[in-house]
Structure formats: structure tokens, C-alpha cells
XYZ file of C-alpha atoms in Angstrom:
683
model
C 55.146 104.328 54.631
C 55.608 107.127 57.035
C 55.747 106.885 60.573
C 52.697 107.934 62.569
C 52.394 111.751 63.563
C 51.708 113.708 66.892
C 50.774 117.230 66.479
C 51.574 117.809 70.319
C 54.808 116.900 70.242
C 56.666 119.851 71.027
C 60.001 118.382 70.187
C 59.263 118.598 66.603
C 58.974 121.850 64.793
C 58.280 120.979 61.579
C 56.008 118.027 60.277
C 55.752 115.770 56.797
C 52.832 114.542 56.245
C 53.508 112.173 53.629
C 50.694 111.389 50.322
C 48.873 107.699 50.344
C 47.509 106.889 47.288
C 46.108 103.809 48.712
C 45.029 102.677 51.402
C 46.141 98.751 50.372
C 48.522 97.463 48.272
C 48.190 95.141 45.886
C 49.553 92.554 47.891
C 47.432 92.545 50.335
C 49.742 93.127 53.134
C 49.575 93.356 56.445
C 51.845 95.251 57.720
C 49.907 98.536 55.772
C 46.355 97.960 57.280
C 47.718 97.514 61.237
C 46.677 100.783 63.566
C 49.919 102.447 64.768
C 49.869 104.433 68.065
C 50.100 108.599 66.655
C 53.127 110.004 67.429
C 55.384 107.446 67.800
C 58.313 106.872 66.160
C 58.999 102.512 65.712
C 62.119 102.047 67.318
C 65.721 100.230 65.723
C 67.117 97.102 66.094
C 67.982 96.749 69.525
C 67.089 99.809 70.076
C 65.959 99.698 74.442
C 69.478 98.427 74.801
C 71.428 100.362 72.470
C 69.391 104.071 74.227
C 70.331 102.577 78.284
C 74.251 101.978 77.029
C 73.981 105.164 76.073
C 71.929 106.673 78.837
C 74.463 105.452 81.465
C 77.602 107.018 79.144
C 75.889 110.280 78.958
C 74.394 110.403 82.617
C 77.669 108.887 84.108
C 79.913 111.615 82.724
C 77.369 114.457 83.923
C 77.957 112.992 87.292
C 81.259 112.434 86.872
C 81.478 116.179 86.453
C 79.310 117.132 89.709
C 81.330 115.059 91.994
C 84.132 116.988 90.767
C 82.637 120.255 91.363
C 81.428 119.173 94.845
C 84.611 117.935 95.347
C 86.415 121.415 94.254
C 83.880 123.503 96.727
C 84.293 120.910 99.514
C 87.673 120.440 99.963
C 88.623 123.781 101.558
C 85.890 122.649 104.147
C 87.010 119.375 104.463
C 90.428 120.131 105.091
C 89.523 122.975 107.638
C 87.308 120.255 109.614
C 89.815 117.345 109.909
C 92.638 119.809 111.048
C 90.510 120.754 113.704
C 89.679 117.119 114.525
C 93.455 116.399 114.277
C 94.846 119.260 116.322
C 92.065 119.002 119.020
C 94.231 117.883 121.645
C 97.118 119.730 120.929
C 95.728 122.736 122.013
C 94.933 122.664 125.558
C 94.246 125.548 127.235
C 95.910 125.993 130.312
C 93.619 126.607 133.991
C 90.700 125.033 133.233
C 88.971 123.514 135.873
C 88.457 120.256 133.728
C 88.986 119.038 130.357
C 86.737 119.615 127.762
C 85.105 117.374 125.089
C 86.564 118.970 121.370
C 83.147 119.170 119.603
C 82.504 120.263 116.081
C 79.365 120.947 114.330
C 78.710 120.676 110.575
C 75.241 122.188 109.812
C 73.405 122.453 106.563
C 70.186 123.249 105.566
C 69.752 120.020 103.486
C 71.366 116.844 104.094
C 74.764 116.589 102.895
C 75.945 113.044 102.234
C 78.421 113.962 99.679
C 80.018 116.086 102.439
C 80.180 113.782 104.886
C 81.427 110.712 103.041
C 84.378 113.248 101.584
C 85.564 113.953 105.643
C 85.342 110.116 106.300
C 87.592 109.570 103.699
C 89.742 111.982 104.128
C 90.165 111.077 107.736
C 91.327 107.834 106.825
C 93.713 108.545 104.424
C 95.479 111.188 106.758
C 98.921 110.562 107.111
C 99.340 113.080 110.123
C 97.030 111.254 112.604
C 95.354 108.261 112.634
C 91.649 108.304 113.016
C 89.396 105.075 113.972
C 85.216 106.508 112.894
C 82.244 105.860 114.390
C 78.624 106.431 113.166
C 75.877 106.587 115.973
C 72.573 106.978 114.805
C 68.721 107.876 117.019
C 66.982 104.292 116.885
C 70.391 102.295 118.095
C 70.501 105.293 121.266
C 67.230 105.234 122.528
C 68.376 105.286 126.060
C 72.223 105.929 127.754
C 73.398 101.819 127.932
C 72.652 101.136 124.634
C 74.346 104.679 123.487
C 77.218 103.892 125.379
C 77.292 99.718 124.182
C 76.939 101.271 120.593
C 80.149 103.876 120.773
C 82.209 101.036 122.626
C 81.444 98.104 120.168
C 81.788 100.043 117.149
C 85.725 100.769 118.562
C 86.516 97.609 119.719
C 84.598 95.352 117.100
C 87.430 95.288 114.679
C 90.250 94.708 117.419
C 90.703 91.522 116.690
C 91.332 90.344 120.267
C 88.833 88.106 122.207
C 87.262 88.014 125.544
C 89.037 86.111 128.960
C 87.008 82.903 130.554
C 87.106 84.736 133.900
C 85.542 87.951 135.141
C 85.026 90.508 132.154
C 83.628 94.320 132.351
C 79.783 94.965 130.578
C 80.021 95.921 127.170
C 78.078 98.746 127.489
C 80.989 99.807 129.965
C 83.310 102.868 128.970
C 86.418 101.414 130.611
C 86.286 98.400 127.688
C 86.807 101.077 125.207
C 89.743 102.678 127.942
C 91.554 99.634 127.889
C 91.292 98.853 124.243
C 92.709 102.517 123.394
C 95.653 102.346 125.678
C 96.583 98.687 124.104
C 96.517 100.203 120.520
C 97.693 103.679 121.841
C 100.983 101.875 123.007
C 101.542 99.914 119.930
C 100.728 102.793 117.730
C 103.520 104.798 119.964
C 106.540 102.761 118.472
C 105.605 103.948 115.484
C 105.832 107.556 116.940
C 101.695 107.954 114.926
C 99.106 110.400 117.248
C 95.780 108.114 117.353
C 92.369 110.291 117.490
C 88.555 108.253 118.296
C 86.021 110.432 116.183
C 82.474 109.721 117.106
C 80.060 111.124 113.941
C 76.768 111.622 115.627
C 74.699 111.624 112.782
C 70.741 113.608 112.712
C 71.652 114.710 115.765
C 68.260 116.707 116.246
C 66.687 113.070 116.112
C 68.593 112.123 119.495
C 67.328 112.335 122.998
C 68.897 114.908 124.755
C 69.119 113.242 128.348
C 70.781 110.453 126.743
C 73.499 112.856 124.879
C 73.982 114.599 128.487
C 74.527 110.957 129.950
C 76.386 110.055 127.474
C 78.679 113.238 126.791
C 79.146 113.605 130.916
C 80.127 109.884 130.982
C 82.536 110.545 127.389
C 84.120 113.847 130.331
C 85.547 111.740 133.077
C 87.148 109.861 130.701
C 88.801 112.335 127.905
C 91.940 112.491 129.851
C 92.892 108.507 128.518
C 90.673 108.814 125.972
C 90.736 111.713 123.300
C 87.396 111.260 121.961
C 86.340 114.055 118.986
C 82.724 114.345 118.716
C 80.970 115.559 114.900
C 77.235 116.358 114.877
C 75.539 116.976 111.858
C 73.002 119.683 112.163
C 70.292 120.016 110.165
C 68.726 123.429 112.530
C 69.598 127.031 111.967
C 72.903 128.008 112.716
C 71.369 130.657 114.579
C 70.411 130.377 117.274
C 72.001 127.309 117.843
C 70.515 123.881 118.672
C 73.058 122.926 120.726
C 73.029 126.447 123.325
C 68.982 126.120 122.789
C 68.008 122.425 123.805
C 70.994 121.364 126.021
C 71.804 123.177 129.813
C 74.805 125.481 130.775
C 76.158 122.117 133.024
C 76.402 120.033 129.841
C 77.267 122.882 127.623
C 80.489 123.662 130.354
C 81.783 120.012 128.981
C 81.882 121.191 125.945
C 84.821 123.339 123.395
C 82.247 123.734 120.080
C 83.300 124.514 116.624
C 81.154 125.245 113.943
C 81.542 124.678 110.220
C 78.816 125.079 107.770
C 78.805 123.676 104.558
C 78.442 124.825 101.184
C 74.918 124.531 100.464
C 71.799 126.755 99.094
C 71.117 129.049 96.061
C 75.089 129.831 95.280
C 75.980 126.068 94.897
C 72.972 124.834 92.951
C 73.583 127.947 90.537
C 77.526 126.996 90.435
C 77.090 123.419 89.383
C 74.077 124.007 86.627
C 76.822 126.761 84.839
C 80.046 124.592 85.184
C 78.081 122.176 84.152
C 75.600 122.497 81.089
C 77.258 126.357 80.471
C 81.157 125.768 80.643
C 83.014 126.004 77.841
C 85.327 123.593 79.792
C 82.857 120.383 79.518
C 80.659 119.567 77.344
C 77.922 117.625 78.271
C 76.916 114.764 75.877
C 72.768 115.401 76.444
C 72.051 119.343 76.286
C 69.156 120.445 79.013
C 66.465 122.543 77.267
C 65.124 125.407 78.834
C 61.846 124.065 79.886
C 63.646 121.432 81.494
C 65.848 123.546 83.191
C 63.558 126.033 84.625
C 61.893 122.773 86.007
C 64.385 122.073 87.990
C 65.600 124.783 89.404
C 62.063 125.747 90.223
C 61.005 122.365 92.146
C 64.579 122.745 93.757
C 64.439 126.132 95.182
C 60.437 125.911 96.683
C 61.310 122.455 98.211
C 64.457 120.670 98.254
C 68.079 122.527 98.064
C 69.632 119.897 98.554
C 72.821 118.144 96.327
C 71.417 115.430 96.269
C 67.620 116.410 94.839
C 69.731 118.265 92.119
C 71.264 114.950 90.611
C 68.195 113.278 91.304
C 66.316 115.731 89.166
C 68.803 115.615 86.541
C 68.917 111.940 85.915
C 65.191 112.170 85.780
C 65.603 114.604 83.057
C 68.425 112.318 81.594
C 65.864 109.145 81.473
C 62.745 110.768 80.340
C 64.576 111.461 76.970
C 66.340 108.551 76.214
C 63.457 106.677 77.279
C 60.943 108.334 75.352
C 63.025 109.677 72.365
C 63.847 106.785 69.535
C 66.103 108.909 68.296
C 68.338 109.448 71.119
C 69.945 106.105 70.355
C 72.260 107.729 68.280
C 73.558 110.344 70.422
C 77.340 109.354 70.491
C 77.626 107.556 67.180
C 75.627 106.258 64.750
C 74.590 102.427 64.272
C 76.400 100.474 61.709
C 75.321 100.485 58.019
C 73.766 96.972 58.723
C 71.762 97.873 61.661
C 70.166 99.880 59.376
C 69.478 97.917 56.690
C 67.631 95.709 58.549
C 64.098 94.901 57.742
C 63.029 95.582 61.455
C 65.032 99.305 61.751
C 62.979 100.582 58.462
C 60.564 102.572 60.723
C 63.208 104.190 61.913
C 65.424 104.589 59.008
C 61.752 106.597 57.376
C 61.663 108.312 60.702
C 65.355 109.691 60.694
C 65.005 110.467 56.465
C 62.213 112.333 57.748
C 63.839 114.552 60.814
C 66.676 115.073 59.029
C 65.264 116.579 55.862
C 66.678 114.147 53.210
C 66.051 113.874 49.862
C 64.937 110.386 49.007
C 66.444 108.745 45.640
C 63.283 107.751 42.924
C 64.217 104.223 43.656
C 62.134 101.676 45.433
C 65.007 100.593 47.044
C 65.813 103.844 49.219
C 66.478 102.165 51.960
C 69.296 100.218 51.312
C 70.544 102.652 48.687
C 70.712 105.377 50.603
C 71.754 104.149 54.259
C 75.313 105.447 53.799
C 74.378 109.060 52.557
C 72.321 109.315 56.098
C 74.534 107.916 58.218
C 77.165 110.483 57.372
C 74.284 113.260 57.369
C 73.825 112.107 61.189
C 77.406 112.124 61.529
C 77.512 116.268 60.215
C 74.525 116.669 62.092
C 75.610 116.170 65.422
C 79.127 117.676 64.277
C 77.024 120.844 63.869
C 75.060 120.693 66.946
C 77.511 120.454 69.107
C 79.546 123.422 67.499
C 76.692 125.818 67.808
C 76.037 124.241 72.005
C 79.930 125.658 72.294
C 78.895 129.038 69.881
C 76.151 129.520 72.504
C 78.216 129.028 75.852
C 81.197 131.282 74.481
C 77.894 134.218 73.850
C 77.369 133.156 77.398
C 80.661 133.756 78.782
C 81.100 137.039 77.144
C 77.906 138.759 78.489
C 78.887 137.330 81.846
C 82.155 138.665 81.825
C 80.911 142.044 80.725
C 78.403 142.308 83.766
C 80.749 140.898 85.973
C 83.580 143.404 84.818
C 80.725 146.177 85.687
C 80.223 145.055 89.161
C 83.397 145.200 89.707
C 83.928 148.742 89.143
C 80.680 149.721 90.943
C 78.256 149.660 87.988
C 75.044 148.524 87.770
C 75.364 146.344 85.163
C 72.250 144.195 83.075
C 68.980 143.597 84.744
C 69.403 139.787 85.520
C 66.262 139.476 88.507
C 63.105 141.274 88.460
C 61.068 141.254 91.452
C 60.074 138.254 92.820
C 62.154 136.087 90.711
C 63.145 133.262 92.235
C 65.818 132.224 89.844
C 69.495 132.864 89.953
C 70.570 135.834 87.778
C 73.352 133.956 85.495
C 70.320 130.749 85.138
C 68.038 133.308 84.013
C 70.172 134.676 81.533
C 70.744 131.118 79.809
C 67.523 129.774 80.074
C 66.723 133.262 77.964
C 69.405 132.887 75.401
C 68.543 129.898 75.050
C 64.682 130.966 74.170
C 65.968 133.748 72.143
C 64.482 136.272 74.379
C 67.738 138.518 75.361
C 67.436 141.298 72.626
C 67.101 143.923 75.843
C 70.182 142.437 77.150
C 71.958 142.809 74.223
C 70.966 146.087 73.810
C 71.894 147.342 77.543
C 75.231 145.599 77.281
C 76.152 147.433 74.010
C 75.523 150.380 76.102
C 77.130 149.671 78.715
C 80.709 149.078 76.675
C 79.963 151.952 74.634
C 79.915 154.080 77.330
C 83.526 152.654 79.016
C 86.414 154.410 79.515
C 90.057 153.990 77.461
C 91.186 152.757 81.033
C 88.425 150.504 81.564
C 88.428 149.596 78.000
C 91.917 148.586 78.135
C 91.538 146.768 81.884
C 88.649 144.688 79.881
C 90.557 143.722 77.037
C 92.935 142.228 79.119
C 90.299 139.962 80.854
C 89.017 139.410 77.971
C 92.700 138.002 76.724
C 92.211 135.701 80.170
C 89.004 134.409 78.998
C 90.506 133.543 75.811
C 93.091 131.482 77.218
C 90.602 129.360 78.597
C 88.614 128.396 75.337
C 89.924 124.993 74.356
C 92.332 125.849 71.258
C 89.836 123.706 68.859
C 87.022 125.685 70.231
C 85.275 127.409 67.132
C 85.189 131.263 67.073
C 88.301 131.190 69.552
C 90.586 133.000 66.402
C 88.093 135.873 65.879
C 87.698 137.224 69.405
C 91.427 137.107 69.498
C 92.236 138.458 65.854
C 88.313 140.873 65.793
C 88.288 141.790 69.478
C 91.421 141.021 71.627
C 94.627 141.826 68.807
C 93.811 145.207 68.105
C 91.139 146.992 70.828
C 90.063 149.897 69.065
C 90.134 153.785 70.034
C 86.830 154.219 70.584
C 84.557 152.364 73.396
C 81.715 152.199 70.328
C 83.440 150.713 68.045
C 84.478 147.608 69.897
C 80.932 146.923 71.642
C 80.097 147.211 67.858
C 82.531 144.734 67.573
C 81.590 142.292 70.880
C 78.070 142.136 70.022
C 78.135 141.260 66.382
C 79.828 138.663 67.272
C 77.664 137.332 70.012
C 74.861 138.179 67.949
C 76.255 136.107 64.813
C 76.382 132.857 67.526
C 73.457 133.626 68.908
C 71.377 133.363 65.522
C 72.731 129.750 65.085
C 69.159 128.477 67.011
C 70.174 124.741 68.274
C 66.700 123.703 67.684
C 67.085 125.081 63.560
C 69.488 122.382 63.092
C 68.652 118.361 61.899
C 67.903 115.978 64.353
C 68.396 118.098 67.310
C 66.228 116.208 69.076
C 68.753 113.751 69.623
C 70.702 115.514 71.154
C 68.944 118.662 72.886
C 65.493 118.673 75.088
C 63.754 121.561 73.326
C 60.968 122.530 75.466
C 59.835 119.180 76.267
C 58.335 119.355 79.347
C 60.126 117.475 82.602
C 57.984 115.143 84.374
C 57.643 116.964 87.927
C 55.193 114.623 88.029
C 56.807 111.435 89.470
C 58.879 114.297 91.624
C 56.142 115.490 92.955
C 53.192 113.698 92.375
C 49.606 114.717 92.968
C 48.827 112.994 95.702
C 44.796 112.795 94.996
C 45.015 111.784 91.681
C 47.791 108.678 92.315
C 45.444 107.126 95.360
C 42.098 107.543 93.226
C 44.021 105.821 90.100
C 45.717 103.603 92.511
C 41.806 102.218 93.733
C 40.207 102.501 90.425
C 42.789 100.612 88.061
C 44.724 98.131 90.845
C 46.517 96.266 88.256
C 48.431 98.956 86.753
C 50.488 99.327 89.530
C 50.933 96.154 89.854
C 51.732 94.476 86.750
C 55.284 95.319 84.866
C 54.873 98.231 82.149
C 56.413 95.462 79.538
C 53.943 92.707 79.923
C 51.047 92.651 77.806
C 48.073 93.554 79.155
C 45.194 91.346 79.967
C 42.201 92.290 79.040
C 39.812 94.872 81.470
C 39.303 92.732 84.962
C 36.207 92.705 86.367
C 34.717 94.214 89.561
C 35.165 91.192 91.476
C 38.892 90.534 90.889
C 39.532 93.697 92.359
C 40.858 94.581 96.361
C 38.072 95.179 98.854
C 38.718 98.921 98.880
C 38.643 99.373 95.274
C 35.249 97.396 95.501
C 33.875 99.675 97.993
C 35.390 102.335 96.144
C 33.572 101.881 92.572
C 29.911 100.880 95.059
C 30.596 104.616 96.576
C 30.897 106.752 93.551
C 27.660 104.893 92.298
C 26.015 107.075 95.027
C 25.045 110.241 96.083
C 26.298 112.941 98.533
C 25.387 111.013 101.369
C 25.778 106.831 101.590
C 23.240 104.692 103.950
C 26.010 102.376 105.243
C 23.312 99.452 104.886
C 22.858 99.813 101.028
C 26.616 100.317 101.112
C 27.657 97.608 102.769
C 24.248 94.974 100.378
C 25.814 96.106 96.821
C 29.713 95.125 98.788
C 27.963 91.998 99.827
C 27.053 91.556 96.189
C 30.407 91.680 94.490
C 31.663 89.089 96.889
C 28.795 86.947 96.533
C 29.956 86.693 92.803
C 33.900 86.540 93.542
C 32.888 83.778 95.899
C 30.864 81.559 93.037
C 33.745 82.495 90.517
C 36.722 81.817 92.672
C 34.467 78.668 93.673
C 33.804 77.398 90.004
C 37.815 77.623 89.350
C 38.979 75.455 92.036
C 36.714 72.537 91.200
C 38.086 72.760 87.829
C 41.520 72.638 89.170
C 40.319 69.728 91.155
C 38.401 68.346 88.664
C 42.150 68.274 85.966
C 44.127 67.199 88.906
C 41.282 64.167 89.182
C 41.508 63.474 85.443
C 44.907 62.439 85.465
C 45.084 60.513 88.938
C 42.541 59.137 90.393
C 40.420 56.167 89.568
C 36.551 56.680 89.016
C 35.168 55.436 92.089
C 37.650 57.173 93.802
C 36.322 60.525 92.217
C 32.849 59.949 93.121
C 33.751 59.875 96.979
C 35.738 62.497 96.575
C 33.741 64.998 94.621
C 30.802 63.824 97.608
C 33.729 65.039 100.257
C 34.376 68.329 99.198
C 30.464 68.999 98.571
C 30.824 69.823 102.454
C 34.414 72.220 101.583
C 34.341 75.452 101.991
C 33.455 78.298 104.660
C 29.959 77.588 106.768
C 27.557 80.567 105.994
C 27.480 81.839 109.336
C 31.343 82.687 108.775
C 31.196 83.650 105.769
C 28.943 86.261 106.717
C 30.937 87.034 109.302
C 33.932 87.403 106.818
C 32.034 89.738 104.655
C 31.420 91.511 107.321
C 34.979 91.966 108.500
C 36.216 92.706 104.888
C 33.694 95.354 104.728
C 34.702 97.146 108.057
C 38.714 97.647 107.430
C 37.761 98.387 103.814
C 35.226 101.128 105.037
C 38.474 102.077 107.960
C 40.728 102.592 104.544
C 38.499 104.580 102.943
C 38.154 107.096 106.232
C 41.676 106.973 106.560
C 42.262 107.911 103.845
C 39.472 110.926 103.630
C 36.995 109.852 101.400
C 33.876 110.017 104.008
C 32.740 112.301 106.483
C 30.413 111.176 109.314
C 27.455 113.131 110.079
C 25.913 113.807 113.719
C 22.722 113.420 111.732
C 22.912 110.314 110.770
C 24.082 107.835 112.752
C 23.726 104.705 109.576
C 24.827 107.612 106.774
C 28.365 109.066 105.804
C 28.919 111.751 103.482
C 31.249 111.362 100.884
C 33.763 114.079 99.972
C 35.096 113.235 96.665
C 33.070 114.152 93.487
C 33.922 114.321 90.036
C 36.067 111.458 89.142
C 37.083 110.905 85.941
C 36.798 107.131 85.590
């Protein structure tokens, strides 16, 4: 029995169509007559749980790599910020009429919580100086009183002291902070430790400028006794500065500003993706295909260049792969033979055989006899795939080495970017390499290397040796590079170019999607689910109005029969009547059709309520009391006048919701008519 086929699946390069001699067998098994969804590969026993564990391990490995890269990128800038905060009061400028408040601005074109978290962590673990940090947010500082109260209480709430029973200062009085700091400073001085108070103003552009002016003025009056250091986060452009364009000169005169720009933009995006998925020093469990990488890069550049957005895209790509590809349960290791021999895994096992192109024995008991062989095939395919991936990375590294070598010596090098191409050049080269579309680049590389002079060829050979030293010892192809390219450099550059391009071409000839079972470890040309990141608002709203239960029912639960119109919310009912109308809608007729549906709803709910009451009374009440309560229930429910008023109110509310969503347009010609704005809705 064969798994259903989906000829539109981009992950499948070959389709195996088995021959069925008859639709039914002699035993009349009901299982053979079941209809299966086209293109769906049956899961193995416990497959969802296995794939979830595999996803978590693969994504944790990828996320850890990204975090390590970010820490390495941010580390020099974090050290500068911490050093600036620690030495803010050590180098006082003489001759100033009044002390200045140290202000450190952190500017980034997008939100950078990872950088801020790294700064906070480094401040807390700094040995030279003791930092106490207070975080202020715009909602907490709507006026100067609430801002000062947040500032003072954030520092003093963890002091461990208690307020006396006599006269005390207000919670927003800065003298409370002064007294707290002096007591804490005296205890720290005994140990020779310095003390700094860090105030972090998050989302600085959202603070009310007048509140910040008063806050800075009050703090400047006590700066000689309370060493405050303000760190503000800015997302606006560095030039012109938001501080200088918003605050007056009288406020700026109180500040000593030092600006730091957080690394961000396309360069960070390219470095993270290259060092995660292309670097020869790291092997991700899941290899993203060109379609996924291109979609992630395009979405990040066009909409949001923050690192958080990139991480969300990569996590979504992992989730999509492990939730839709049943074979991905075998990504790390092959499941045991007992699991595959279980009857619940037979469909999965058959799909595995088809995708691995394995030859079946003619014995009818092939499912049990060939399981060890299939496990061996999967293990061999895993080694072969990752070896090819490493070969592609080495080939890319050599092409990048040639390009950087040429640029360092003033040559133009390869034409990696074209006009109106937003994708970074090295990522574009890698994507084209995965698609097998770099014939032009290979010919150009061969021409560039063949024109190198003898001195330049020796210099390139030295850099090639450094490149080989970075390769892991077990890397396939490392010895070939050392023996053919590094050991004996030929005197003629054209001969060296021929060797170099021959090695690169040999690595790229082994395409990733030509290996057995590549669907397990490689996303291929499977499209990225961009509709989840940037969904169509119009389509989502219409789908929600037409099928509201699809958004409120769990996907794992069994679907109930199609809901009737009277079971839907009021706005959905009114929208359904909206679709049955013409270009111009008479509001009264619209109300009458809505009223008719609500009457049906009222009758159905009343009938349901009576059945429930009758069932309860049969269990508890006596026949005499049952008749008495039945007469009392006849008068239950809303009076007719109240019901009509409720229907009108529900209609007006649903009408206003559709008006707010932009589905109707008012006309001045007829006061009792509205214009329909949405047509050609696919139900």
C-alpha cells in the first residue's frame, strides 16, 4: 500500500507511483477502503512528540549560536559603555559653573534588547565599581511626581530599612534617595568600593519632554551628593540628535553627553546568517534552502532589520519544517527498529522506503525483514548529506577568499550585486550556489586567479594556508586542498586557477537535493510561511467573519458539523447578509434580514433551554411540582418590547463594527442606504 501523492509538493523531486492491481483485497479490509488526504505522509508511532523534541534540540543549537555571535559582536561596545559609566565622575572638568549630569545615549535603528541585557549583565558583574540600576519607562512617568517617585522607590525598595514613626519625607522627595545613598556609601567605603547609580530611560522618545526637563533639573541640583548616570535608548537617527532637536539649551547645558551607536543593520544580518548557516566552524542541524533564506532576508530588509525579527523568522522556519515534514523525526538519529516495526508506523516506513529509493524484497513480510537495512540507509544518507553541506561551505569559503583578496589589492573582483538588489552580496552568492546558478561567477573567478602575478600568487597561497588551518581535521576535502593547492604552488597562475576551480566545481557538483532523504535535513525550495509573519489583513478579517469558529477551535480537536448562521456572532451574521446584497444596501431591509436570523436563534436557544430544564426536573422534581414550574416558565424570557429593543441594539453595534472595519460607505444621496465596499469574496 502506497502513501498518497502530492504533485505540487516542491520538496519532492521524484514521484513513485505504485501499481494497484485491485481496489479491494480478498479479506475485505476496511483499512484499504479508507480515503487519505492527498500528499500527506503518515506519521510514525509517537512521531509528533519525537519531532517536537528534535525541533527543540535543533532550534536551541541554532539560537545558542546566534546568541554567541551577538555577544561577540556587542562585547567591544558593551565594554566601552560600562567603562564610560564607571569613570563618569573620575575625570571632572575644572572651571565649570555647575556639575554636569553624565548622559550615555545608545542609538539603534531598531530595538536591541539583547544589547541592553548584555550591558545590564555586565554592570551587575563589574568588579571595579558597584552599580545599582533603576529602569524607568514612559507609562510610569506621566508627570514629574510619578517620575521622581519611580526613581527614588526603585533604588530604595531593596534597601532593607524601614520608615520611622515620626515625620518622614514624601516618597518622591529626592532627599530620601540622598539619605539612602549616603548610608549605603558609608558602608561601601569601608571596603574601598566605589558606588554608581545607573538610571536607564527606555524608549526615550516616548517620554514627555517637560517631565524629563524637570527630572534632569532636580537631579542636577543634587548631583554633587548623588552620582547619577543616565543611560537613554534612542531609535531615532543619530543626526540630527533627538536630544538637541527636542530639548532647550538650558536643559542641554546640564548634561555631559556621550553617544554610542549599537551595531545594527544589513551588515549584522549578513554576519549572523553567514556565521550560522555558511561557516565551516559550525554545523546547524537543519539546513535552510534558498527559498527560505531569500524570504527571510527580503522580509528583514524591507520591514524590520532588528535581530529579534531575524530570530523570529528563523524559528518560524524551523517550526514549519518540523511540523509539516513527518520524516524530520529522523533528523538527529534513526528511531529504533521496534518503533518502525510497529503496525502504526507501516505507512511511515513505506514512505521512508520510497524517498530513499530502497529496493524491497519480494517477500510479503518486507516490513519486518528490511527494517535494519532501512535504518542503515538513513544513517548513511545522513552522513552523505552533511558531508555535501560541508563541501558546499568550503567551496563558498574559497570563492569568498578570492573576492576579499582581490578587493584588498584594489581589484574589482566578482560582480556579486546587481542594480536594485537589496540582498547582501555574499548571501546572494551563497543562495545562487545552492541553486546551482553560479556558472558566470566561476568563470570570472578562474579568469581573476589566472591573471595573478607571481608575488600575488604567493600571497594568495599564504592566505589559503590560513584558510586550511581553520578547517576541522575531519573535514572532507581538507587534505585535497592542502595537497593540490597549498603544498606546491605552480609557477603559472593559470594552472593554479585550473586546480582551484576544479576543486570548487567538484564540491558544487554534489547537489544537496540529489541525496537520499534530503527532505529530512534540508528545506530545499519549500516556501517560507511569510503569511504568518506578514498576513493579509483583508483576507484575515474576511475569513474571521465568514468562519469565526476556525479561529476559536483548537486544530487538534475534531471538527463539528458546519455551524448554522444563527450560531455565529452578530457581526458575522450581518456580514453574511451583507454578501447577499447589491452595491447599495437598504438599511431597513438589512435589519429585517438580520432580525429574521435572530428570531431563529431565539427559538433554537429557547428550545434548548426547555430541554435542559425538562431533563433536570425529571431527575429531581415530582409530577405536581413539574406542572407548576412549567406554568411559571411560560412567562420567562424577555418581553416582546424588550426583545425588539435588544435586536435593534445588536444590529446597531454590528453595523458600527462593519463600518469601523471599512466594509460600508455612507452616501449623501439616500440617508437610508449605504454603499458596499468589498466584492468578489470567495466563500
